[in-house]
Coordinates of C-alpha atoms and ligand atoms in Angstrom, one line a residue:
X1 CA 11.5 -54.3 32.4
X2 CA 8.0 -53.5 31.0
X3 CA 8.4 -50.9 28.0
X4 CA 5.7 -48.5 27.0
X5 CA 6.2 -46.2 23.8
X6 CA 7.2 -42.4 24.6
X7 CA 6.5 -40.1 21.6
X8 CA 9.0 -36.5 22.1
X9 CA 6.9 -34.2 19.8
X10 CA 8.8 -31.2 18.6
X11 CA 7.3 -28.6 16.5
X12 CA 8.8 -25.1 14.8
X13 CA 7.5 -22.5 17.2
X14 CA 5.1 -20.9 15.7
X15 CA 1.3 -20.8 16.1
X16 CA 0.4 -22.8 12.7
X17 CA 3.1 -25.5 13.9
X18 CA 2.5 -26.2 16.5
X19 CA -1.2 -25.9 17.1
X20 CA -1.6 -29.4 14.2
X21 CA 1.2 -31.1 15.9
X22 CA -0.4 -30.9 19.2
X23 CA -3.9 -31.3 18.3
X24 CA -1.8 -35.3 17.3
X25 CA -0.3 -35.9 20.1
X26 CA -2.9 -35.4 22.2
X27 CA -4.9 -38.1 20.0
X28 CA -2.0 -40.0 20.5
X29 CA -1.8 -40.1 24.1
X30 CA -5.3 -40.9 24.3
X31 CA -4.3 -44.2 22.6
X32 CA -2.5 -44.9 25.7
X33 CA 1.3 -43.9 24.3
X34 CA 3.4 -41.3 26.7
X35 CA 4.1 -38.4 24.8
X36 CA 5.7 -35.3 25.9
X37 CA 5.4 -31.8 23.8
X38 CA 8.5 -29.6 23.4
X39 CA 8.7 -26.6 22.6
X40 CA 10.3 -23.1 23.8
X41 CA 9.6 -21.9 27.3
X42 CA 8.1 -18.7 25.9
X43 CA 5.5 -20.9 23.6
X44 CA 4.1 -23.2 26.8
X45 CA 4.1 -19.7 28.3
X46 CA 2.1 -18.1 26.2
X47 CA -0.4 -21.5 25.4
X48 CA -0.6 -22.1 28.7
X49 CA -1.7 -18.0 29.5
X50 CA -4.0 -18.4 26.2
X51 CA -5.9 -21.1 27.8
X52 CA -6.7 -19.0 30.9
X53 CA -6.9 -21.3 33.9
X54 CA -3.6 -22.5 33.0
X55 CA -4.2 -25.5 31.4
X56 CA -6.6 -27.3 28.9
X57 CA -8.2 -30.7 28.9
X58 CA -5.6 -32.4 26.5
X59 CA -2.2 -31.4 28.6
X60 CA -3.5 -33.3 31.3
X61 CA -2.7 -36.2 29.1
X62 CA 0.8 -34.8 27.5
X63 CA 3.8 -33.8 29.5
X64 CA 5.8 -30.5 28.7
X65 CA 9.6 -29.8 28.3
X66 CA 11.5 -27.0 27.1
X67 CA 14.0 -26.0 24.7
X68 CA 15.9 -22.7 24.7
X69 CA 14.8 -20.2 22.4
X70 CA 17.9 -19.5 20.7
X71 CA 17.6 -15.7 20.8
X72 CA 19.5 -15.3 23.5
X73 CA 22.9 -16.3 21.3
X74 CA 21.4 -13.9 17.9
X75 CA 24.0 -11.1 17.6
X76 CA 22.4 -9.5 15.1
X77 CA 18.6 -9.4 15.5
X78 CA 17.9 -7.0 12.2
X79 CA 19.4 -10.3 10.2
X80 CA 16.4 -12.9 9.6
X81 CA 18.8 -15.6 8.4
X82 CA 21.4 -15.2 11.3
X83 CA 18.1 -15.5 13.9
X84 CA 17.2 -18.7 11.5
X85 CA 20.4 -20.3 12.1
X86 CA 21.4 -19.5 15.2
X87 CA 18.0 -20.5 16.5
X88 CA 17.9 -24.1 14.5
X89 CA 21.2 -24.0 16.2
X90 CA 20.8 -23.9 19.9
X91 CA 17.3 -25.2 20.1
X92 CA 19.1 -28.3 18.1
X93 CA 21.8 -28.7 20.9
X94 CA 19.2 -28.5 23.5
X95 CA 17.0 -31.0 22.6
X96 CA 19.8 -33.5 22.2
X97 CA 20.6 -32.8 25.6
X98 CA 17.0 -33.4 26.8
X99 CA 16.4 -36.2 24.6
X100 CA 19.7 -37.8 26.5
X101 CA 18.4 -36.4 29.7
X102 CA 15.1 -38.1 29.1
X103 CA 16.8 -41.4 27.8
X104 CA 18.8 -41.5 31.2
X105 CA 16.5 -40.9 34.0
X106 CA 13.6 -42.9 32.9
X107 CA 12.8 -46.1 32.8
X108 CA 11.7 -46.1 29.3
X109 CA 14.1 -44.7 26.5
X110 CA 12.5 -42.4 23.8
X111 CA 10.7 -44.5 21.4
X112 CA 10.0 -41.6 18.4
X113 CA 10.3 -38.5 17.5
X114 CA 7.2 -37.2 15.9
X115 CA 8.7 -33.3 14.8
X116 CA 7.3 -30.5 12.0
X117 CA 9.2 -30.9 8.7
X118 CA 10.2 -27.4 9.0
X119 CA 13.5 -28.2 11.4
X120 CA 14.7 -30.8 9.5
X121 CA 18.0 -30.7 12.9
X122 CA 15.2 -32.4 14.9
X123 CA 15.1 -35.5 12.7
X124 CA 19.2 -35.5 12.8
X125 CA 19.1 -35.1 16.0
X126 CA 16.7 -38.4 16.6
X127 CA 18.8 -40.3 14.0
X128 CA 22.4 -39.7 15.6
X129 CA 21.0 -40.9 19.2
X130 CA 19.0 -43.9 17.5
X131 CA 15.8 -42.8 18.1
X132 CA 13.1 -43.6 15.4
X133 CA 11.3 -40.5 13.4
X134 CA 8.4 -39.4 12.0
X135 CA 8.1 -36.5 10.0
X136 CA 4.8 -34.4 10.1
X137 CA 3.8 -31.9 7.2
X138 CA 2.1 -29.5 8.3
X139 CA 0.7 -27.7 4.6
X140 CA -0.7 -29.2 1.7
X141 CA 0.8 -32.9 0.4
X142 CA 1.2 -31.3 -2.8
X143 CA 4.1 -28.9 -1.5
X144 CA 5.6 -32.3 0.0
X145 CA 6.1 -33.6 -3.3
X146 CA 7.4 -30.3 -4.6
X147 CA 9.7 -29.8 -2.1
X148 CA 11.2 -33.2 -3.1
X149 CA 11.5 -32.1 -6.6
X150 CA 13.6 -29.2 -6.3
X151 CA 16.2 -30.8 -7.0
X152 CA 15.0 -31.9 -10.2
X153 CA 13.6 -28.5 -10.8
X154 CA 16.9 -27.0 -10.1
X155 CA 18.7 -29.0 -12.4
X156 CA 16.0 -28.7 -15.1
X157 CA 16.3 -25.4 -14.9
X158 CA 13.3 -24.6 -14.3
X159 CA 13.7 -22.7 -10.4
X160 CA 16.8 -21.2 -9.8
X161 CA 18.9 -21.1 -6.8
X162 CA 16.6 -18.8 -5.0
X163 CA 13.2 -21.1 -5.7
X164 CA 12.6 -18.3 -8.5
X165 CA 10.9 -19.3 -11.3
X166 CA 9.9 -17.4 -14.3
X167 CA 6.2 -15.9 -15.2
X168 CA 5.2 -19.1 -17.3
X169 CA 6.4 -21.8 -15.8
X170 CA 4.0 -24.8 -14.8
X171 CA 5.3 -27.7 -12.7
X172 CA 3.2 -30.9 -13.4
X173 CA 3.4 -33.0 -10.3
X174 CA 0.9 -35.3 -11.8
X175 CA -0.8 -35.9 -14.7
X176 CA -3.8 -36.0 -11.8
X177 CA -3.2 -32.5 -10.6
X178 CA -3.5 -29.0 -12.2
X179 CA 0.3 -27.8 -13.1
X180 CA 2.0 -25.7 -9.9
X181 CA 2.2 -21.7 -11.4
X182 CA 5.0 -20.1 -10.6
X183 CA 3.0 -17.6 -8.5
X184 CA 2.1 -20.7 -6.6
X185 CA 5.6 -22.3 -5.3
X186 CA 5.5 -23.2 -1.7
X187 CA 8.5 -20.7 -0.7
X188 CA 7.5 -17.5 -2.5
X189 CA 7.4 -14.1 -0.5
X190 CA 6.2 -11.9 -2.7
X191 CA 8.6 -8.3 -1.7
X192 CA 10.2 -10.4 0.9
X193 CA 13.8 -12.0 -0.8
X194 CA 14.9 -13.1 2.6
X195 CA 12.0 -14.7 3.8
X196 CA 12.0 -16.8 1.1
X197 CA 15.4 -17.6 1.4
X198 CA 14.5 -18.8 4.5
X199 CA 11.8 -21.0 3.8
X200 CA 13.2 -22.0 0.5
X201 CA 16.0 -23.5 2.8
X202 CA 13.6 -25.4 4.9
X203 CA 11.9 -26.7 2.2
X204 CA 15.5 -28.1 0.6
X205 CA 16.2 -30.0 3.5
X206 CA 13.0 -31.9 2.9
X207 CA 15.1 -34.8 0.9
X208 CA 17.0 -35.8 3.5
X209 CA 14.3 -35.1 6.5
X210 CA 11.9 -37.8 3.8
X211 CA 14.9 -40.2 4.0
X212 CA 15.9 -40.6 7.1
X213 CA 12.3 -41.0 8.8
X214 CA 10.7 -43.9 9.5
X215 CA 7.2 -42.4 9.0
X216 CA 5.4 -39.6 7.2
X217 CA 2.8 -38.2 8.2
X218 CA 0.4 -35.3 7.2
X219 CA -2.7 -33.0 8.2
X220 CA -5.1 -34.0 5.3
X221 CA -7.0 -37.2 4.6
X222 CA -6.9 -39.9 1.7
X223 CA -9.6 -39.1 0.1
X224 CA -8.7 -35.5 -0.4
X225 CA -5.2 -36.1 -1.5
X226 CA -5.8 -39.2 -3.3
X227 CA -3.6 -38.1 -6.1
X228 CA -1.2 -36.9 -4.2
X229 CA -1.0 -39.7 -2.3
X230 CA -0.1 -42.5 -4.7
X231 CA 2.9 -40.0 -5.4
X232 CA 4.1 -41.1 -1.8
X233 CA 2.8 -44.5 -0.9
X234 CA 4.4 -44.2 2.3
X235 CA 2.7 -41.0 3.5
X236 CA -0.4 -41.3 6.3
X237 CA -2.6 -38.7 6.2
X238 CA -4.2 -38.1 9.5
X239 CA -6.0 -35.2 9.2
X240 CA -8.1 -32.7 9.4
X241 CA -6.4 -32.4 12.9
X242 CA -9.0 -30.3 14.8
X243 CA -9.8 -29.8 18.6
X244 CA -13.2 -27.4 19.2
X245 CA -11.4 -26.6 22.7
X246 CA -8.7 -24.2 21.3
X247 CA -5.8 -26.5 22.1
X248 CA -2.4 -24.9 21.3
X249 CA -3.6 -21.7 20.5
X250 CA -0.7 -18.5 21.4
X251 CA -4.2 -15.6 22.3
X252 CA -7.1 -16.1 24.7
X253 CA -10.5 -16.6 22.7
X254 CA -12.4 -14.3 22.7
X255 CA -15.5 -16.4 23.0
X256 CA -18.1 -13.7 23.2
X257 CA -18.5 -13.9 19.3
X258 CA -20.0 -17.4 19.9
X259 CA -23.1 -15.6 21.9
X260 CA -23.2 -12.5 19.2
X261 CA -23.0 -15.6 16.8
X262 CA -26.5 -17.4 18.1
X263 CA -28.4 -14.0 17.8
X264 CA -27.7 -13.9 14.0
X265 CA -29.7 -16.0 10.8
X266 CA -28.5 -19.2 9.9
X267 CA -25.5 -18.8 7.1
X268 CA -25.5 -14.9 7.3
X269 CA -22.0 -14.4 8.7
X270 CA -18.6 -13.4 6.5
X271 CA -16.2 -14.7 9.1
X272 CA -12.8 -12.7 8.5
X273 CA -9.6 -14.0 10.0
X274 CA -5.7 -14.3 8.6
X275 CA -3.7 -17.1 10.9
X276 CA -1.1 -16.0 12.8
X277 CA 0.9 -13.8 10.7
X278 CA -0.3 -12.1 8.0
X279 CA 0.0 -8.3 8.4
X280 CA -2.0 -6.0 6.4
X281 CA -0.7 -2.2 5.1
X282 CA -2.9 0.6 6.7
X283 CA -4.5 0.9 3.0
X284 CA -5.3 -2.5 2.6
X285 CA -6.6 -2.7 5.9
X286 CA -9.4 0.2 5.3
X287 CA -9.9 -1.2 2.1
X288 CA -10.8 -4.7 3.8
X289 CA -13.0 -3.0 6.2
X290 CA -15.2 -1.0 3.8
X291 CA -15.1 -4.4 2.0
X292 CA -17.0 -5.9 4.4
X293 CA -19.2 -2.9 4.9
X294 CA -20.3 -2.9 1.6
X295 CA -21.5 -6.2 1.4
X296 CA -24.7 -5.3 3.5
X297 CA -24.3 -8.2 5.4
X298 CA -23.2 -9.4 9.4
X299 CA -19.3 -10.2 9.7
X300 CA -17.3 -11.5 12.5
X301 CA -13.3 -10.0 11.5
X302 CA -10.6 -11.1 13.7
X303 CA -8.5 -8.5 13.9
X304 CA -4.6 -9.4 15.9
X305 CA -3.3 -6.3 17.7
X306 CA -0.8 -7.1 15.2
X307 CA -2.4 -7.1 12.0
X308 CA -1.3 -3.8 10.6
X309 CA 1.6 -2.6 9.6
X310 CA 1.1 0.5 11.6
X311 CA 1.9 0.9 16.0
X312 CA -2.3 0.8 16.6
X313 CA -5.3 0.3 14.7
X314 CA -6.6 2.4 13.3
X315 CA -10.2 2.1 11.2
X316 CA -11.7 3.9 8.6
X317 CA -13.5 7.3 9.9
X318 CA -16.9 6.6 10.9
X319 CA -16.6 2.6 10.1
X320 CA -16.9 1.2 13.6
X321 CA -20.3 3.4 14.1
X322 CA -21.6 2.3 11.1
X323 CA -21.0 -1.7 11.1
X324 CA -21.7 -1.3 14.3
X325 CA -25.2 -2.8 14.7
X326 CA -23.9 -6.2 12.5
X327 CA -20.4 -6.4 13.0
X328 CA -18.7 -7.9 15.5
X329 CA -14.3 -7.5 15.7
X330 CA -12.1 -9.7 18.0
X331 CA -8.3 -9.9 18.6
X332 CA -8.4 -13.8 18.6
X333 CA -11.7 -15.8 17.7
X334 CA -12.4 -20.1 18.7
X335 CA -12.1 -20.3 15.0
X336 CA -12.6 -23.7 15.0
X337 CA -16.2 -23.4 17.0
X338 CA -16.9 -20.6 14.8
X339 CA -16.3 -22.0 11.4
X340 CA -18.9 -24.9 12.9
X341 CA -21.5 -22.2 14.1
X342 CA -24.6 -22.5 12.0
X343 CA -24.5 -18.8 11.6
X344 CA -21.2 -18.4 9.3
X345 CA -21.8 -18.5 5.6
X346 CA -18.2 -18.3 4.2
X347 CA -14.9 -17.4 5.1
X348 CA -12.5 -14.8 4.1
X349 CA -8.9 -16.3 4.7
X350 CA -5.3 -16.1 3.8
X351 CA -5.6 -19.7 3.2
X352 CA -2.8 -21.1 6.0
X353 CA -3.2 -24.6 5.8
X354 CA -5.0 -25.2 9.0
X355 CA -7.5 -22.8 8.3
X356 CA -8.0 -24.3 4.8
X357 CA -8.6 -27.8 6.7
X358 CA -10.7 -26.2 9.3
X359 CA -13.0 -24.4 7.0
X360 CA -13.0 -28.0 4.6
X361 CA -14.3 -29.4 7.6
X362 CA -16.9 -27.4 8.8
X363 CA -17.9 -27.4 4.5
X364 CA -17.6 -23.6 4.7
X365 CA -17.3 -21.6 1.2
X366 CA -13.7 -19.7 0.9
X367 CA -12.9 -15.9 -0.3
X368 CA -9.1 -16.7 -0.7
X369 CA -6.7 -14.0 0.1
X370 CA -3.3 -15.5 0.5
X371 CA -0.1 -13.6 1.8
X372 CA 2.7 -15.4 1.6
X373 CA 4.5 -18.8 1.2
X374 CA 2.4 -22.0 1.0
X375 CA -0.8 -20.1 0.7
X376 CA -0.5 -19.2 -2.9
X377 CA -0.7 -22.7 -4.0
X378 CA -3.3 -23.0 -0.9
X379 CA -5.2 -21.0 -2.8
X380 CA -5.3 -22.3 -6.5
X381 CA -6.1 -25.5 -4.4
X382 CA -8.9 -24.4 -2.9
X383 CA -10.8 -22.8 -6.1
X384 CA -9.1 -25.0 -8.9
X385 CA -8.8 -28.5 -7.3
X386 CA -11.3 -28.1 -4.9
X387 CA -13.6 -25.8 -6.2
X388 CA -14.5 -24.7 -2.4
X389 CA -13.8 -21.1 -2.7
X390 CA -12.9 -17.9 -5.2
X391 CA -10.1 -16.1 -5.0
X392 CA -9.7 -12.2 -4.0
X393 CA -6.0 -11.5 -4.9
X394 CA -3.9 -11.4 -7.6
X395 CA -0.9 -12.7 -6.2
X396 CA 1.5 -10.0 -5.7
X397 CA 1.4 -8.8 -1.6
X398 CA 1.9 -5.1 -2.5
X399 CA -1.0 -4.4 -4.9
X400 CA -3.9 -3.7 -2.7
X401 CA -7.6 -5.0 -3.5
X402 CA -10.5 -2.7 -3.4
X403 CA -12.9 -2.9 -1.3
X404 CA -15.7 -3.1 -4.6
X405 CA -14.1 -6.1 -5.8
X406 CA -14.2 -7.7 -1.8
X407 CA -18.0 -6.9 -2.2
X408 CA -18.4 -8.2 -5.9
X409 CA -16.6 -11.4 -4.8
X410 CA -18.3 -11.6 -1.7
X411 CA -21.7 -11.3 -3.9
X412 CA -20.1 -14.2 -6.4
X413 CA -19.3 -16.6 -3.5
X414 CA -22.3 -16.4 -2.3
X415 CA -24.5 -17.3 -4.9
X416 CA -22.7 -19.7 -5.9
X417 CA -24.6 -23.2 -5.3
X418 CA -22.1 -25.7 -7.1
X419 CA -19.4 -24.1 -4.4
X420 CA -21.4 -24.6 -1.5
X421 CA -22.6 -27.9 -2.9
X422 CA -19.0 -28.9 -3.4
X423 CA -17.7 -27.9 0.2
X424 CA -20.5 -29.7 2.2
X425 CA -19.8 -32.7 -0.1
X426 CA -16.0 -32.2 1.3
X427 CA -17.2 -31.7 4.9
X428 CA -18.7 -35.2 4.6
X429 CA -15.4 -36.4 3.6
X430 CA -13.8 -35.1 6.2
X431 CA -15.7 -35.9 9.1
X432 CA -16.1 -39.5 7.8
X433 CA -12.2 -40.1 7.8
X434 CA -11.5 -39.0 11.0
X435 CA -14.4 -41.0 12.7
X436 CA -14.1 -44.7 13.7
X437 CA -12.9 -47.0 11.0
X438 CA -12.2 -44.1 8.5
X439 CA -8.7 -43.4 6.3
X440 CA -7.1 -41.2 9.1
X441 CA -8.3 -42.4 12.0
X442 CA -7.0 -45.9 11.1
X443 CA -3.7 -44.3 9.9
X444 CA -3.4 -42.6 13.4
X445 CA -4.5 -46.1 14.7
X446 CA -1.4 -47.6 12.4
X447 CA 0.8 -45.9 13.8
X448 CA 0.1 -45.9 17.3
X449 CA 0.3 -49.9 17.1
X450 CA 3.6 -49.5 15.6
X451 CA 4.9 -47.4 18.4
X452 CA 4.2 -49.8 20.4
X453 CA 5.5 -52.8 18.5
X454 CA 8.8 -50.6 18.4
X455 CA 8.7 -50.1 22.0
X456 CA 8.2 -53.7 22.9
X457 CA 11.4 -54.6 20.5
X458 CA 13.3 -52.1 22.4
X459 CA 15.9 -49.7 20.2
Ligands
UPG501 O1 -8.8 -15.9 15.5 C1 -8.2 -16.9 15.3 C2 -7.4 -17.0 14.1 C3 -6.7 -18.2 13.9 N1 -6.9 -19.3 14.8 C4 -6.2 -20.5 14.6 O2 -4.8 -20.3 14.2 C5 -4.4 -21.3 13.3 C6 -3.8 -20.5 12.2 O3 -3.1 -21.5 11.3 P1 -3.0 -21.2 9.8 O4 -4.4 -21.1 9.2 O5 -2.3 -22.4 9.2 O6 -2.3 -19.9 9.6 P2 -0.8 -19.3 10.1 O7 -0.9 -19.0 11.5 O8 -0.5 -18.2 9.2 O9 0.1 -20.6 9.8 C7 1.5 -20.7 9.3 O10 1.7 -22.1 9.2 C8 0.8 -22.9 8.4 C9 1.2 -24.3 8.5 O11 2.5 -24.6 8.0 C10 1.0 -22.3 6.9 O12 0.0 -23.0 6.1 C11 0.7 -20.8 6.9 O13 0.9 -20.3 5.6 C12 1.7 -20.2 7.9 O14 1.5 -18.8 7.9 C13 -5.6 -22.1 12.9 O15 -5.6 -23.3 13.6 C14 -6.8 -21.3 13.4 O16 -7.9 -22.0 13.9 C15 -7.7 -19.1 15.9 O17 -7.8 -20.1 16.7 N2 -8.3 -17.9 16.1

């Protein structure tokens, strides 16, 4: 019987998850490999109402399945880590039962796993039914190798059993790489103990997920991560994983920005926008908005339904009527096209990864505003690695920044030439290693011809 490869992808269920991890498969299946996307029904739901007609170009290409959601068996939905658990749970023994499912009533069995490192169960999932894995990490490759060394860490002393560490401790990684702060660590959630609980737990189970897959793989390219990289011979970057058709995303676009966009001067435009999660305090929030006031200049904010803390929201007196002639405000922007537009002249972010590779490769300078988890170390990344961007906060979630020093750093960025210098320096970087014959697009390459190999040898 003829054998073709079939990739299950599988990523955590949330928009920064698994917008990268489909943005791969779909380059994947273009390569000719079968791949079918799981997730929960609510997610394809709400992708698949994003996109408007139903459907966009890739997922003609990729078939769907679901998982359950695992909310239906939470008792308590006030505890965060009894929702963790009981989710990883049941979405765990579903997709054993579709990967069995799948394995019985096809002709060809599952060749791989591709799943997020954040539900490490996928991976143990793949490995008790024999099915070959590959991990994707879906934040910076510096966190990878932290996650690894807790461990070490923990035995050392140096975090304790809640991925605590004190005020002056410095994690050296590699002699290559600035020290990690202990502001900075991967899992911390500044007012938010549980949270970080949580996503101190994912990153734990990183050890294991690292051993028992049979490929890493990672949304950043070579020559970015270069000393990262040789830290983890074994990893493929195959990044930046972009799609300028809004593939994956949870809102509809609102792609009437693009027009306000072409009526504005080249570079004139702060574009404003926070991922999927962060929530601002109603403060905070005016504070931002005179921010961007003061500066004098055109901005483009995204601003969720959900971004305050508050039921609705609610601007500053008189601010819509005043910005109103140069700012434009959207629930959900085609960030990617917009980061692109020859219009924008930085970005304000909360540094999620995929908006840190999306602005890298559209060479746009960064006003760093991170929130919580991996985009503290995002951050220092960005203006101390990279030296793309300038940060805006001082780390800790509840002290709120004014809306002078959003101007005065908005001012700084801005005339700043070495920064801009440095991030269209990186754009050409980018753009070079995902086009033919370049780092990641051969690791994607790489792989694919492995799949296949794999497939042909049967399990
Ligand atoms: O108006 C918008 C705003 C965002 N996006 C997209 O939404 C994604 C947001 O992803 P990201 O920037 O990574 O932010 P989060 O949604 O906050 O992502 C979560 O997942 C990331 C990957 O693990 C982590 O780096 C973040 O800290 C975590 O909050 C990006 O692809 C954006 O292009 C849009 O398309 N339109």
């Amino acid at each position: 019987m003829e054998r073709w490869p079939h990739v299950v992808a599988i990523a955590f269920p949330a928009q920064g998850h698994v917008g990268p991890l489909l943005k791969l498969s779909c380059q994947i299946a273009r390569q000719g490999i079968r791949v079918t996307f799981v997730s929960t029904a609510s997610v394809h739901a709400r992708m698949l109402q994003a996109s408007g007609d139903g459907d966009c170009c890739c997922w003609g290409e990729i078939e769907r399945a679901t998982v359950l959601e695992g909310m239906e068996e939470v008792k308590d939905m006030g505890d965060k880590e009894e929702v963790a658990e009981t989710r990883a749970k049941v979405m765990s023994r579903h997709f054993q039962e579709l990967l069995r499912e799948m394995n019985s009533s096809r002709d060809e069995r599952v060749t791989c796993v591709v799943a997020d490192a954040t539900i490490g169960w996928a991976f143990e999932v793949a490995n008790s039914m024999g099915i070959k894995r590959a991990m994707f990490w879906p934040t910076a490759v510096p966190g990878l190798v932290l996650s690894l060394s807790i461990p070490r860490l923990t035995e050392a002393g140096m975090i304790d059993d809640c991925g605590s560490a004190s005020k002056d401790t410095a994690i050296q990684l590699s002699p290559e790489l600035p020290a990690v702060k202990a502001t900075d660590l991967l899992w911390r959630c500044p007012g938010d103990q549980l949270r970080q609980a949580i996503i101190f737990g994912y990153c734990m189970t990183v050890n294991r997920t690292v051993r028992i897959s049979n490929w890493l793989l990672c949304n950043s390219f070579y020559e970015l991560d270069r000393a990262t990289c040789v830290l983890i011979p074994e990893l493929l970057p195959v990044g930046p994983l972009t799609s300028a058709d809004g593939l994956g995303s949870f809102w509809a676009e609102d792609l009437t920005c693009l027009n306000w966009l072409d009526l504005q001067p080249p570079k004139s435009v702060i574009y404003a926008a926070f991922g999927s999660i962060a929530a601002f305090s109603q403060n905070q929030f005016e504070e931002l908005a005179l921010g961007l006031e003061l500066s004098g200049r055109p901005f483009l904010w995204v601003v969720r339904s959900d971004f305050t803390n508050e039921d609705e929201i609610r601007y500053p007196d008189g601010f819509s009527e005043r910005v109103s002639d140069r700012a434009k405000i959207v629930s959900w922007a085609p960030q990617e096209k917009v980061l692109a537009h020859p219009s924008v002249s930085c970005f304000v972010t909360h540094c999620g990864w995929n908006s840190t590779m999306e602005g890298i490769s559209s060479g746009v300078p960064f006003l760093c505003w991170p929130y919580f988890a991996d985009q503290f170390y995002n951050r220092s990344y960005i203006c101390d690695t990279l030296k793309v961007g300038l940060e805006l906060e001082a780390g800790e979630a509840e002290i709120v920044v004014s809306r002078h020093k959003i101007q005065a750093q908005l001012e700084r960025l801005l005339s700043d030439a070495q920064i801009k210098e440095n991030a269209e320096m990186l754009r050409g970087m980018a753009k070079r290693s995902v086009s033919e014959g370049g780092s990641s697009s051969t690791n994607v390459r790489h792989f694919v011809e492995q799949l296949k190999r794999c497939s042909e040898a049967g399990p």
